[in-house]
PDB file of C-alpha atoms in Angstrom:
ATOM      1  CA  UNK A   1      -4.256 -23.588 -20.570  1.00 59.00           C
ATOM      2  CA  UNK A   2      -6.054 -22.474 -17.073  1.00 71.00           C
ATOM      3  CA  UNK A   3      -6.438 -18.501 -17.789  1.00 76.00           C
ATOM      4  CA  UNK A   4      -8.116 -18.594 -14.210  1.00 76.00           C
ATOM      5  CA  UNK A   5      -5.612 -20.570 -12.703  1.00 76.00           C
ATOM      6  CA  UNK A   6      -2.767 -18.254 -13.550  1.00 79.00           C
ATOM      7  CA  UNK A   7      -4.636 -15.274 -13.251  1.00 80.00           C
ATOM      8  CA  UNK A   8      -5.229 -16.417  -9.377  1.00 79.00           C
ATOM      9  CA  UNK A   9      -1.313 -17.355  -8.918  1.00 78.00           C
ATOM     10  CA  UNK A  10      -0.237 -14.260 -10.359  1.00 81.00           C
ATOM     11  CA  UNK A  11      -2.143 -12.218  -7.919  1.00 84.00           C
ATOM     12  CA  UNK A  12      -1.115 -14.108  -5.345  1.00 83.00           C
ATOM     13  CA  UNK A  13       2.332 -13.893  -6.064  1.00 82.00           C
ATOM     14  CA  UNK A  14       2.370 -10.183  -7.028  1.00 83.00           C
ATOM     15  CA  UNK A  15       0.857  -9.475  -3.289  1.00 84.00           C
ATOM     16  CA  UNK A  16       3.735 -11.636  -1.405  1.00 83.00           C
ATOM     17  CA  UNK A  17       6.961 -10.431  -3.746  1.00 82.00           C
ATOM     18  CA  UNK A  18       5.359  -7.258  -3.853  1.00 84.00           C
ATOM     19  CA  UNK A  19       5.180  -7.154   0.010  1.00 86.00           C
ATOM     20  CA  UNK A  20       8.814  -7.852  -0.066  1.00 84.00           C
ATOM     21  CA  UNK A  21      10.081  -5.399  -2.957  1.00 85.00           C
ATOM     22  CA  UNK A  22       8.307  -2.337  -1.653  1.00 86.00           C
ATOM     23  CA  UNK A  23       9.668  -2.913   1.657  1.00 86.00           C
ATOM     24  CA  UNK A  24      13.261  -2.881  -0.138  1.00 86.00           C
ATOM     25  CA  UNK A  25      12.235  -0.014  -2.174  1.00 84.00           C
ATOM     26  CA  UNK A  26      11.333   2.262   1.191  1.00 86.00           C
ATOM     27  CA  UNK A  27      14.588   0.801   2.543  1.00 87.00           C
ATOM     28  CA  UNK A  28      16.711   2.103  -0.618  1.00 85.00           C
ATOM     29  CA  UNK A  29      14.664   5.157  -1.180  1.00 82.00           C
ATOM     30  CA  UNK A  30      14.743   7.161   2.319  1.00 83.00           C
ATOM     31  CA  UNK A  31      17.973   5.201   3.756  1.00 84.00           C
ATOM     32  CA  UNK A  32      20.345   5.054   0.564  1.00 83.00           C
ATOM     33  CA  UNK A  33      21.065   1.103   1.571  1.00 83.00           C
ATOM     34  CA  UNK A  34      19.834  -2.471  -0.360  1.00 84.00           C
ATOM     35  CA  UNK A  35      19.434  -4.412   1.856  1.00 85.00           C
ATOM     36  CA  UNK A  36      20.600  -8.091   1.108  1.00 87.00           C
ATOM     37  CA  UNK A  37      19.741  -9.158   4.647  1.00 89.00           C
ATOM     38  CA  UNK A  38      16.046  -9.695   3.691  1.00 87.00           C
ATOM     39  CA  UNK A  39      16.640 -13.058   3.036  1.00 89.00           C
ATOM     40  CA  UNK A  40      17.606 -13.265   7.121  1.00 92.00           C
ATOM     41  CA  UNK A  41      14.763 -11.659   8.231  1.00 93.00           C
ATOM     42  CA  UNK A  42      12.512 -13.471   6.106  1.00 91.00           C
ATOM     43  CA  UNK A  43      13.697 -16.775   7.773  1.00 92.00           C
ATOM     44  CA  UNK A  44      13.680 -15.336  11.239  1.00 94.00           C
ATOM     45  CA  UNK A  45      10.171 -13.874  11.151  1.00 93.00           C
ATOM     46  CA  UNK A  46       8.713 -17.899   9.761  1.00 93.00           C
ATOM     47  CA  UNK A  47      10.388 -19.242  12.570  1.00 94.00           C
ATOM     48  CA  UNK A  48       9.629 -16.633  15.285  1.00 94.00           C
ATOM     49  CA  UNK A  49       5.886 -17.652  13.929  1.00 93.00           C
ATOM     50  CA  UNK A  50       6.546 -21.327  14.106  1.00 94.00           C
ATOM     51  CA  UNK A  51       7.578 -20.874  17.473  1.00 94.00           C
ATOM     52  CA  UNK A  52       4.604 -19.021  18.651  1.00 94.00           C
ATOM     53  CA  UNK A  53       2.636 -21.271  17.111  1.00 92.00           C
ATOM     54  CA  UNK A  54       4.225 -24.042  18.907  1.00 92.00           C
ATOM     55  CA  UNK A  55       4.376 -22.931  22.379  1.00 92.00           C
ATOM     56  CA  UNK A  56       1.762 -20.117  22.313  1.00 92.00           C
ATOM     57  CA  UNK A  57      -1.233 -20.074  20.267  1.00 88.00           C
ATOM     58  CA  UNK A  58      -2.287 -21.772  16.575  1.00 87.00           C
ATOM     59  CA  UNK A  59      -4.751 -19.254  15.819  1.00 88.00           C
ATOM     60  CA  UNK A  60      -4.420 -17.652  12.540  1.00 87.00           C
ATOM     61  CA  UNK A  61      -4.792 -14.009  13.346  1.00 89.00           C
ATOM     62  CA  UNK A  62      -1.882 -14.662  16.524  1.00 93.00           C
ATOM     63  CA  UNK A  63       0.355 -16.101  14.630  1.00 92.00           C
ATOM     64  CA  UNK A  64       0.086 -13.716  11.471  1.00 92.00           C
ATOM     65  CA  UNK A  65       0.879 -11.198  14.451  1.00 93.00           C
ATOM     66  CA  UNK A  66       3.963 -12.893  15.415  1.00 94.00           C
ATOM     67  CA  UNK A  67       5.497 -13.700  11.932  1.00 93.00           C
ATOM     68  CA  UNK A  68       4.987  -9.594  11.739  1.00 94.00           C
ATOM     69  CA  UNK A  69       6.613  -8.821  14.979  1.00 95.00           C
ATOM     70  CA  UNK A  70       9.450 -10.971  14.608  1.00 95.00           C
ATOM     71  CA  UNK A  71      10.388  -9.486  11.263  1.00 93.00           C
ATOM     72  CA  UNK A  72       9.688  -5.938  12.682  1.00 94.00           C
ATOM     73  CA  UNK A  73      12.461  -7.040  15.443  1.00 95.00           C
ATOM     74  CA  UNK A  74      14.696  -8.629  12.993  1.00 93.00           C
ATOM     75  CA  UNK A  75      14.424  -5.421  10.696  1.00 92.00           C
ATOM     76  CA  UNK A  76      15.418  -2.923  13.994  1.00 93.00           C
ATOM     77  CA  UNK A  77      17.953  -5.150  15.577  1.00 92.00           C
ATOM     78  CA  UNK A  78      19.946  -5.208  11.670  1.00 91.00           C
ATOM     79  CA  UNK A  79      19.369  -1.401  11.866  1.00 90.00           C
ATOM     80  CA  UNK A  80      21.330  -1.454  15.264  1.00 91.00           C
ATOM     81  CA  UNK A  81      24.278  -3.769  14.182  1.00 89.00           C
ATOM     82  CA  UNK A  82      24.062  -3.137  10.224  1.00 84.00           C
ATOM     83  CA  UNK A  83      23.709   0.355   9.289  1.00 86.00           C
ATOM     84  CA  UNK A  84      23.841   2.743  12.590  1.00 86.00           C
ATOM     85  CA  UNK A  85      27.813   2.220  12.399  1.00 87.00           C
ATOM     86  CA  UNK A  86      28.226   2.541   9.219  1.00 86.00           C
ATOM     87  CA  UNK A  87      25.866   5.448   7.507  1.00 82.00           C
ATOM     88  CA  UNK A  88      27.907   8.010   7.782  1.00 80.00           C
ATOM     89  CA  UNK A  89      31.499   6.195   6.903  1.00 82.00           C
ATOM     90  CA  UNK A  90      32.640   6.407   3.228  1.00 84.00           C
ATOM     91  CA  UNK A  91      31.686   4.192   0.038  1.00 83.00           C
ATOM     92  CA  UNK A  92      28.476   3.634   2.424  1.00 85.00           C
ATOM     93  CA  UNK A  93      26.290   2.255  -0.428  1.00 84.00           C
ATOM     94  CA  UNK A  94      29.282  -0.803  -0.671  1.00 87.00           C
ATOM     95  CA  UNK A  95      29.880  -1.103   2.983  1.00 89.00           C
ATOM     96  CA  UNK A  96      26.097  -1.396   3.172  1.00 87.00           C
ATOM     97  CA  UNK A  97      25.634  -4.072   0.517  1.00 88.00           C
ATOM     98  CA  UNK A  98      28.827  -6.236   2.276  1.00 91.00           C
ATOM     99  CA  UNK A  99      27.696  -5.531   5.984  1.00 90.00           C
ATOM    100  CA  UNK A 100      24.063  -6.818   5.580  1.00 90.00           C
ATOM    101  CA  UNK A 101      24.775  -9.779   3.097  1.00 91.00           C
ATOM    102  CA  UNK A 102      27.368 -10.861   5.662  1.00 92.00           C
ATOM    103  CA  UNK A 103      24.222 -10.553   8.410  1.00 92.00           C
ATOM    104  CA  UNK A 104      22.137 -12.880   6.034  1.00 91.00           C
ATOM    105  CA  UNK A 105      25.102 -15.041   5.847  1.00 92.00           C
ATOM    106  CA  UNK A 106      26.261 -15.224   9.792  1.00 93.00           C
ATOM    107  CA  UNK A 107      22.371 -15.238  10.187  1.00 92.00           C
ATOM    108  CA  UNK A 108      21.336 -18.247   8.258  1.00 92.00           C
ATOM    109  CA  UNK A 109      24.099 -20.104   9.954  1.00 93.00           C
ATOM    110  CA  UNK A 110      22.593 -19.450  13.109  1.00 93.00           C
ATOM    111  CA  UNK A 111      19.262 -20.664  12.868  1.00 93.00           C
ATOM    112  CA  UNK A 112      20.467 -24.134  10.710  1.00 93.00           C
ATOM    113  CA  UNK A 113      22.337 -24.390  14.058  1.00 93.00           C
ATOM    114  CA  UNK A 114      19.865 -23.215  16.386  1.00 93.00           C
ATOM    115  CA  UNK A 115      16.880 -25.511  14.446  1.00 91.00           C
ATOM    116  CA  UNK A 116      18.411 -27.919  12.846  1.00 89.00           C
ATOM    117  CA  UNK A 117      18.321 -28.321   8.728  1.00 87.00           C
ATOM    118  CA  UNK A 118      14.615 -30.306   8.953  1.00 87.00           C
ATOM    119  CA  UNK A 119      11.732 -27.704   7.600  1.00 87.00           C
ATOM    120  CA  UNK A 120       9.109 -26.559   9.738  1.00 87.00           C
ATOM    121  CA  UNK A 121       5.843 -26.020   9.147  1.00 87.00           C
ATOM    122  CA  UNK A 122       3.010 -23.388  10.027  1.00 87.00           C
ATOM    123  CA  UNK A 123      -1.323 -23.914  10.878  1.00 85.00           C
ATOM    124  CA  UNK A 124      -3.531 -23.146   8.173  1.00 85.00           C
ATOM    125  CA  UNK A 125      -4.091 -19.160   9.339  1.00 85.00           C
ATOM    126  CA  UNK A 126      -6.776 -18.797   7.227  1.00 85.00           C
ATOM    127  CA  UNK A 127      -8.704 -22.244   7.790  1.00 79.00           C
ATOM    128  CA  UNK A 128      -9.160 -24.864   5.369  1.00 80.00           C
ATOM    129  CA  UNK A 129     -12.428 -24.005   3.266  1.00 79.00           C
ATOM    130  CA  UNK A 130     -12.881 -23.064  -0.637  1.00 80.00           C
ATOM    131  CA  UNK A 131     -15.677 -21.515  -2.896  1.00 78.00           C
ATOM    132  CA  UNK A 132     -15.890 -22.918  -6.751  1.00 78.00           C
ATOM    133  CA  UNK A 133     -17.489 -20.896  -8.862  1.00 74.00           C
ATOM    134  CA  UNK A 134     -17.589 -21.452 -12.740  1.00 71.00           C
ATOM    135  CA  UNK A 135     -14.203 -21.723 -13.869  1.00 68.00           C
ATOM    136  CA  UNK A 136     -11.824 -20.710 -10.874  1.00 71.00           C
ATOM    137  CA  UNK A 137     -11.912 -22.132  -6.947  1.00 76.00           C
ATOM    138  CA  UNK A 138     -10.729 -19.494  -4.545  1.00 79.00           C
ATOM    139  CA  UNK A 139      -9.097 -21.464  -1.747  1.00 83.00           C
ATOM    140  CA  UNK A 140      -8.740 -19.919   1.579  1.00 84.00           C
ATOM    141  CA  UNK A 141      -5.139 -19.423   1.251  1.00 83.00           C
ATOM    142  CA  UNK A 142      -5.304 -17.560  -1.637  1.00 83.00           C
ATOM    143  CA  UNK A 143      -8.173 -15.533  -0.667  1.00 87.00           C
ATOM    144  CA  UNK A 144      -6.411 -14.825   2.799  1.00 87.00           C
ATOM    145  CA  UNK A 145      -2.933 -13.796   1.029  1.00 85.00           C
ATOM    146  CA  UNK A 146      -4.319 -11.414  -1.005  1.00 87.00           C
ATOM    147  CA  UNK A 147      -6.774 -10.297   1.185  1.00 90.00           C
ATOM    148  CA  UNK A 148      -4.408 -10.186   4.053  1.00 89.00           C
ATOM    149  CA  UNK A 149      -1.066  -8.761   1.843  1.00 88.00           C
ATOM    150  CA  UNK A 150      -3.437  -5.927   0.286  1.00 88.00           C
ATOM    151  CA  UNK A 151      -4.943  -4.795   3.582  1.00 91.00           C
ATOM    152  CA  UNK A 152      -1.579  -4.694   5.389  1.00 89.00           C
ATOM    153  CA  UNK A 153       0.450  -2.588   3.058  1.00 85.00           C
ATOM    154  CA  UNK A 154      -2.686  -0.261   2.382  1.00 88.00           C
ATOM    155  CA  UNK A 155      -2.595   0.456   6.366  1.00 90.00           C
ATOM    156  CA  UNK A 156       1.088   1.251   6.066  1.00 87.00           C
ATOM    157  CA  UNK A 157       0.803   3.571   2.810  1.00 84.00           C
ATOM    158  CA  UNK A 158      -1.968   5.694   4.903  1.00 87.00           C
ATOM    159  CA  UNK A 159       0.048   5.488   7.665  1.00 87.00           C
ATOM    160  CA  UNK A 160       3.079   7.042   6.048  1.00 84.00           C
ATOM    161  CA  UNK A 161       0.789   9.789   3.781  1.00 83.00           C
ATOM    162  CA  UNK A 162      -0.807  10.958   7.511  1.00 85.00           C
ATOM    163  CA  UNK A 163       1.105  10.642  10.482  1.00 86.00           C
ATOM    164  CA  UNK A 164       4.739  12.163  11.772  1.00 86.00           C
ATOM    165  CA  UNK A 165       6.433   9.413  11.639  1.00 85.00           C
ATOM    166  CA  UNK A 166       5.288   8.313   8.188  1.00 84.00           C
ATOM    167  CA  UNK A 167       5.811  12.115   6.566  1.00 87.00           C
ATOM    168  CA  UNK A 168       9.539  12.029   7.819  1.00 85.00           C
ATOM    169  CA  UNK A 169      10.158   8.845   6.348  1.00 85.00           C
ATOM    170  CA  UNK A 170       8.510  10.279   2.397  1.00 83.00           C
ATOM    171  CA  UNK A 171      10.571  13.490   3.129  1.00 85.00           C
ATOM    172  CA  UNK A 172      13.552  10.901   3.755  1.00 82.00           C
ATOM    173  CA  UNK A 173      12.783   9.252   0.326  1.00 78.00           C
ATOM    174  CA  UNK A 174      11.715  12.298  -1.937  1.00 78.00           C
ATOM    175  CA  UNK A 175      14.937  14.031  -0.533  1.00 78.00           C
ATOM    176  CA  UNK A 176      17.294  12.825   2.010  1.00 76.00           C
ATOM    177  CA  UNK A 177      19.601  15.670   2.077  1.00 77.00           C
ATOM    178  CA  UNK A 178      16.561  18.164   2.509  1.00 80.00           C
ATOM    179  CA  UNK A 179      15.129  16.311   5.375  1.00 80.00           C
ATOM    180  CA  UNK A 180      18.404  16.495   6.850  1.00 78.00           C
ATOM    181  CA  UNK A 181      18.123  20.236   6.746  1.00 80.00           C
ATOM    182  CA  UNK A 182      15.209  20.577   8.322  1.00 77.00           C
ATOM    183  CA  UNK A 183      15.759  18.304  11.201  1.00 78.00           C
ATOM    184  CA  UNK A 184      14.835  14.848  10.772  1.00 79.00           C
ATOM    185  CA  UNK A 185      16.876  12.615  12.190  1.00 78.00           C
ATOM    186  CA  UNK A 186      18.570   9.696   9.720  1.00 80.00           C
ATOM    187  CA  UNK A 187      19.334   7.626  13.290  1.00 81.00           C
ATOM    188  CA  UNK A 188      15.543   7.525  14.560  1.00 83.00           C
ATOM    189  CA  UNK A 189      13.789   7.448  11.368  1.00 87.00           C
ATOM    190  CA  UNK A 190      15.845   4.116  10.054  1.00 87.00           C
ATOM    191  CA  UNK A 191      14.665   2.468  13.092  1.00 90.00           C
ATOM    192  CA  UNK A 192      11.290   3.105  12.281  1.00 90.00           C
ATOM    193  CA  UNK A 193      11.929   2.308   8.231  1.00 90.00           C
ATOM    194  CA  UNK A 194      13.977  -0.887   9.372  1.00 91.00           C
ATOM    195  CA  UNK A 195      10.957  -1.719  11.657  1.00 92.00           C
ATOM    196  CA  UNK A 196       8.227  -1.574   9.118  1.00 92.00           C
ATOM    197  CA  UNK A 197      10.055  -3.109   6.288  1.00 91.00           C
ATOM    198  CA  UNK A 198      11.341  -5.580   8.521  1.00 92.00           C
ATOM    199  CA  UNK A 199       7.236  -6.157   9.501  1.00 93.00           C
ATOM    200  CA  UNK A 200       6.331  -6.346   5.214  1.00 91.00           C
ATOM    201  CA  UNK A 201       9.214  -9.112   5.212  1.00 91.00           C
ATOM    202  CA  UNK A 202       7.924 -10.842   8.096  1.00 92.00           C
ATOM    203  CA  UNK A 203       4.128 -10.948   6.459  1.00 91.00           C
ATOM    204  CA  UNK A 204       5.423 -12.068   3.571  1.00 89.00           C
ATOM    205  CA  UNK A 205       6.972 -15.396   4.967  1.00 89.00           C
ATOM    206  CA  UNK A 206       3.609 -16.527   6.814  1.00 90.00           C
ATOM    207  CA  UNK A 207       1.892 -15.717   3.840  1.00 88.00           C
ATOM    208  CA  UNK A 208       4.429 -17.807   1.811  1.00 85.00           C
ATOM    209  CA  UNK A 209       5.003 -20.648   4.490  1.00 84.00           C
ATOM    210  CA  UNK A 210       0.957 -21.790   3.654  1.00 81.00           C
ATOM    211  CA  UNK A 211       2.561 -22.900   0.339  1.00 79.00           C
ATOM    212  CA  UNK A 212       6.270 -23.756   1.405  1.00 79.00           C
ATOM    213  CA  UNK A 213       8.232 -24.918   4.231  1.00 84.00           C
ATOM    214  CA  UNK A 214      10.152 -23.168   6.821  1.00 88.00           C
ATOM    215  CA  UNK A 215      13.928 -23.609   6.355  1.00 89.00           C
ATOM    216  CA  UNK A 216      17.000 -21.310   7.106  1.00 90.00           C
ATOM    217  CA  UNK A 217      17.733 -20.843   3.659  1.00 89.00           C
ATOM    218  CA  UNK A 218      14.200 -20.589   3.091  1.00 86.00           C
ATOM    219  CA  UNK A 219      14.375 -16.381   2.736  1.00 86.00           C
ATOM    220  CA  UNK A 220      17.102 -16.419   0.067  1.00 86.00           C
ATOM    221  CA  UNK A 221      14.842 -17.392  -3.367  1.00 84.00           C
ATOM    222  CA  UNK A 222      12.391 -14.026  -1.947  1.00 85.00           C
ATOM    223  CA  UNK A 223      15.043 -12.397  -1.143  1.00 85.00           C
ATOM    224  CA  UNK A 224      16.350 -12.248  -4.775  1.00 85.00           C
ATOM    225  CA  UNK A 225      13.024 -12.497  -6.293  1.00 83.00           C
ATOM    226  CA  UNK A 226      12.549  -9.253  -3.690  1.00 83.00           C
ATOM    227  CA  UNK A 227      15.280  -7.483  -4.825  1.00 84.00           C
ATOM    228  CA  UNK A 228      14.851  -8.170  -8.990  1.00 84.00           C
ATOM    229  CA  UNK A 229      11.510  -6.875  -8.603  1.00 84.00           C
ATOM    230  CA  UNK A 230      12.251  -3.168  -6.695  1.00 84.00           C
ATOM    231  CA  UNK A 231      15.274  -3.134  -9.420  1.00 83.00           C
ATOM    232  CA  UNK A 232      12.634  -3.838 -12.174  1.00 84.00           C
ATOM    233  CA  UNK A 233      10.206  -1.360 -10.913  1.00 82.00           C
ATOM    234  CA  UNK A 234      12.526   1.190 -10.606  1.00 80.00           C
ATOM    235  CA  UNK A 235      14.423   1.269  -6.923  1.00 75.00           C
ATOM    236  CA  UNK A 236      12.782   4.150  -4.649  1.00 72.00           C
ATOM    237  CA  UNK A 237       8.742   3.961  -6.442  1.00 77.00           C
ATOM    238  CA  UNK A 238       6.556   2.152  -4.719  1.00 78.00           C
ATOM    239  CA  UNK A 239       3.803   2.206  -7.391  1.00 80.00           C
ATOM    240  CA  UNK A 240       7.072   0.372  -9.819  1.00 82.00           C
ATOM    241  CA  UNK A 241       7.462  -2.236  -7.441  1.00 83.00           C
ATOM    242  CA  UNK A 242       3.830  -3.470  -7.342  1.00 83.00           C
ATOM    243  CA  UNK A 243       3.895  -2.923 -11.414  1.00 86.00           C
ATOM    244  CA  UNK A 244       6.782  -5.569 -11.411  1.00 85.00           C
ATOM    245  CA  UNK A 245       5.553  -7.677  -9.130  1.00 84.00           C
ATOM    246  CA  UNK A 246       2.517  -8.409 -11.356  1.00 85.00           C
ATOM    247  CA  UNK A 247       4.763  -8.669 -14.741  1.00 86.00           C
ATOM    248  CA  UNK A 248       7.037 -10.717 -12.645  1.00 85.00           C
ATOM    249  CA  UNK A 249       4.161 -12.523 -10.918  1.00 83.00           C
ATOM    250  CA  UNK A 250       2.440 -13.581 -14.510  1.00 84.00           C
ATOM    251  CA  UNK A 251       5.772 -14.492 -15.587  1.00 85.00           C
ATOM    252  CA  UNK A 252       6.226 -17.177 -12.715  1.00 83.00           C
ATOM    253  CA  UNK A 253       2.555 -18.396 -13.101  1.00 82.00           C
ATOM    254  CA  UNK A 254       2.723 -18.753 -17.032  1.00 84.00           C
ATOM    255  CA  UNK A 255       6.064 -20.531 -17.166  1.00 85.00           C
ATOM    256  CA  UNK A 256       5.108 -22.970 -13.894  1.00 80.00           C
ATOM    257  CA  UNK A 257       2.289 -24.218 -16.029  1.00 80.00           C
ATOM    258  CA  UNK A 258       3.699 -24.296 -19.749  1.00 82.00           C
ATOM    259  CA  UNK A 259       7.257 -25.185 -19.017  1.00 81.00           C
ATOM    260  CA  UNK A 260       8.041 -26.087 -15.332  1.00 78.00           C
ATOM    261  CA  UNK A 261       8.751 -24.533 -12.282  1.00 75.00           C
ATOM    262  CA  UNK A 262      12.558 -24.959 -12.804  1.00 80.00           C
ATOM    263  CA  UNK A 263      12.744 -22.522 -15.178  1.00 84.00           C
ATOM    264  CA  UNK A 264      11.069 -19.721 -13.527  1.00 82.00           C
ATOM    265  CA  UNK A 265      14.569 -18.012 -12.454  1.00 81.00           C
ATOM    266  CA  UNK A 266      16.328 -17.971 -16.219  1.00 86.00           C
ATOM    267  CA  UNK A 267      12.476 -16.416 -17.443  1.00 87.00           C
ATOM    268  CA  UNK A 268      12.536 -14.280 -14.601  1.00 84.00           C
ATOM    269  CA  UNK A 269      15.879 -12.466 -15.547  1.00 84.00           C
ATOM    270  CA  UNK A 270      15.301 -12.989 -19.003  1.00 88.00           C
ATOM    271  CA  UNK A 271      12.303 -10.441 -18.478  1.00 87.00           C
ATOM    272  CA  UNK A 272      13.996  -8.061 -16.103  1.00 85.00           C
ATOM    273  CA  UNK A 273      17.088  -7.991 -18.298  1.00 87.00           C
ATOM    274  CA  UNK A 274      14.550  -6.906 -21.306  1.00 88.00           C
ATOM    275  CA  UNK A 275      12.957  -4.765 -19.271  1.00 85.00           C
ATOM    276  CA  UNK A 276      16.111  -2.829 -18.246  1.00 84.00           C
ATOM    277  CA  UNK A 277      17.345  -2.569 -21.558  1.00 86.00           C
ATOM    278  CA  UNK A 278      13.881  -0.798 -22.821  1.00 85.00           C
ATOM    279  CA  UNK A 279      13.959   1.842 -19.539  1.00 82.00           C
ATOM    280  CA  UNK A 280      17.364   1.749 -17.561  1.00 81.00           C
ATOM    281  CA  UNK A 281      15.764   3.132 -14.702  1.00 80.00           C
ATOM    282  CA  UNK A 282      13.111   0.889 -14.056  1.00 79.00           C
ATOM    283  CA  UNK A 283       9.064   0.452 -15.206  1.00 80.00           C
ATOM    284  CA  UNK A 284       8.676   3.399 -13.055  1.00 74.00           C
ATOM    285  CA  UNK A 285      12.365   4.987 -11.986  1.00 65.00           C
ATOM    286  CA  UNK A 286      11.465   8.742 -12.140  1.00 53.00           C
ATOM    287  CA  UNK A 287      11.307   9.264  -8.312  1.00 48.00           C
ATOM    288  CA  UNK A 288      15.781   8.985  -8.749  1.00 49.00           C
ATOM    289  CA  UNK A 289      15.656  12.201 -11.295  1.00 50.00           C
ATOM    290  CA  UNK A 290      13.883  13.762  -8.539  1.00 49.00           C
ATOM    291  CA  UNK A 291      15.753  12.816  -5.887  1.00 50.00           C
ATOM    292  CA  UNK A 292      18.809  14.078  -8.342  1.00 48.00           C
ATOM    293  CA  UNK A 293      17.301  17.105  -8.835  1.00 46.00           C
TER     294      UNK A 293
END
């Protein structure tokens, strides 16, 4: 067995799901809704990219840019439609769950009709070169991914510790009701969450189109594998979600090689169901006593 091999893929794939799960862990945390239209977003940010790519620019950096800002505008526009009317009504937890996984539904129609059911793909954004050293080869999509997933989401964790903005939406998560009190607004801060998550989703699909295709349905297997993780890791903690993401990241790499990539769903919830049993919670659900409290 290749320790180096699936020591690379499991970072890998601990920085892309773990893009994806924190995003729906801010999104639970400071907002109170699960958003099951990740898997729409997803899709909509690879093919905003696609299309930039097509009719604008193939350079790396440009497109990475436009994968981002597509899911950013995916993210606000589901914030207009998907939970603006609805956060205050009754039951709003359910009526959130039905409202967006109907938007990934009516969504996902849209663009197989709009693009047609034949995959797309995306330019090599971070070239085409390697480096072997003893051992391991770091391509340059791996390197990129990890280098690229790591940066990102470190800018967006200092932006939320240090600016306005940022501070409203941790008050939001460590204490919704509180923040209420003292003035911040649930209406403009979801924009702002629903932008920025929407912007994690949309990184994560270029970083996972250098591996896969394009497709409308394409968002749906992150989407869940999204959405086990910030369960796993406790819904609400950031630091849980990138904890799961690497269990749930070795688990995909050591079952792709040993036993076959078919298999990496039933291993997957065999794990998380373990996992669940041990701490109910999640690897790291304390910050829901303390929003309890």
């Amino acid at each position: 067995m290749d320790i180096w091999f699936i020591v690379s893929n499991t970072i890998v794939l601990a920085c892309i799901y773990g893009t994806l799960a924190i995003g729906i862990s801010i999104t639970w945390s400071s907002l109170g809704l699960l958003n099951l239209a990740y898997g729409f977003i997803f899709a909509f940010a690879g093919y905003g990219a696609w299309l930039f790519a097509q009719h604008v620019s193939t350079s790396g950096p440009a497109v990475l840019a436009a994968g981002i800002l597509a899911g950013a505008l995916g993210g606000v526009v589901i914030c207009a439609v998907g939970f603006i009317p609805i956060h205050d009504k009754p039951n709003f937890t359910i009526r959130g769950l039905i409202a967006t996984l109907a938007i990934n539904l009516i969504g996902t129609q849209f663009l197989l009709w709009w693009f047609g059911p034949r995959s797309k793909s995306l330019p090599e954004i971070f070239g085409n070169w390697s480096v072997s050293l003893p051992g391991v080869v770091f391509t340059a999509d791996k390197v990129g991914n990890v280098a690229t997933s790591v940066l990102i989401l470190a800018v967006v964790l200092r932006w939320m510790q240090s600016s306005r903005r940022g501070l409203e939406i941790r008050a939001m998560m460590m204490n919704p009701h509180a923040a209420s009190i003292v003035g911040i607004g649930v209406r403009r801060t979801s924009f702002y969450v629903m932008g920025i998550t929407g912007g994690l989703a949309g990184l994560a699909a270029v970083l996972l189109s250098q591996t896969y295709y394009i497709s409308p349905f394409g968002g749906l297997m992150p989407m869940i594998k999204g959405v086990s993780i910030a369960l796993c890791g406790g819904l609400g903690s950031v630091r849980g979600a990138v904890i799961a993401a690497i269990v749930l990241g070795l688990n995909e790499a050591l079952t792709g090689i040993s036993i076959g990539g078919r298999y990496v769903l039933i291993t997957q919830f065999v794990v998380i169901i373990v996992i669940l049993l041990v701490r109910p919670r999640g690897i790291a659900g304390l910050l829901d006593k303390a929003r309890e409290a």
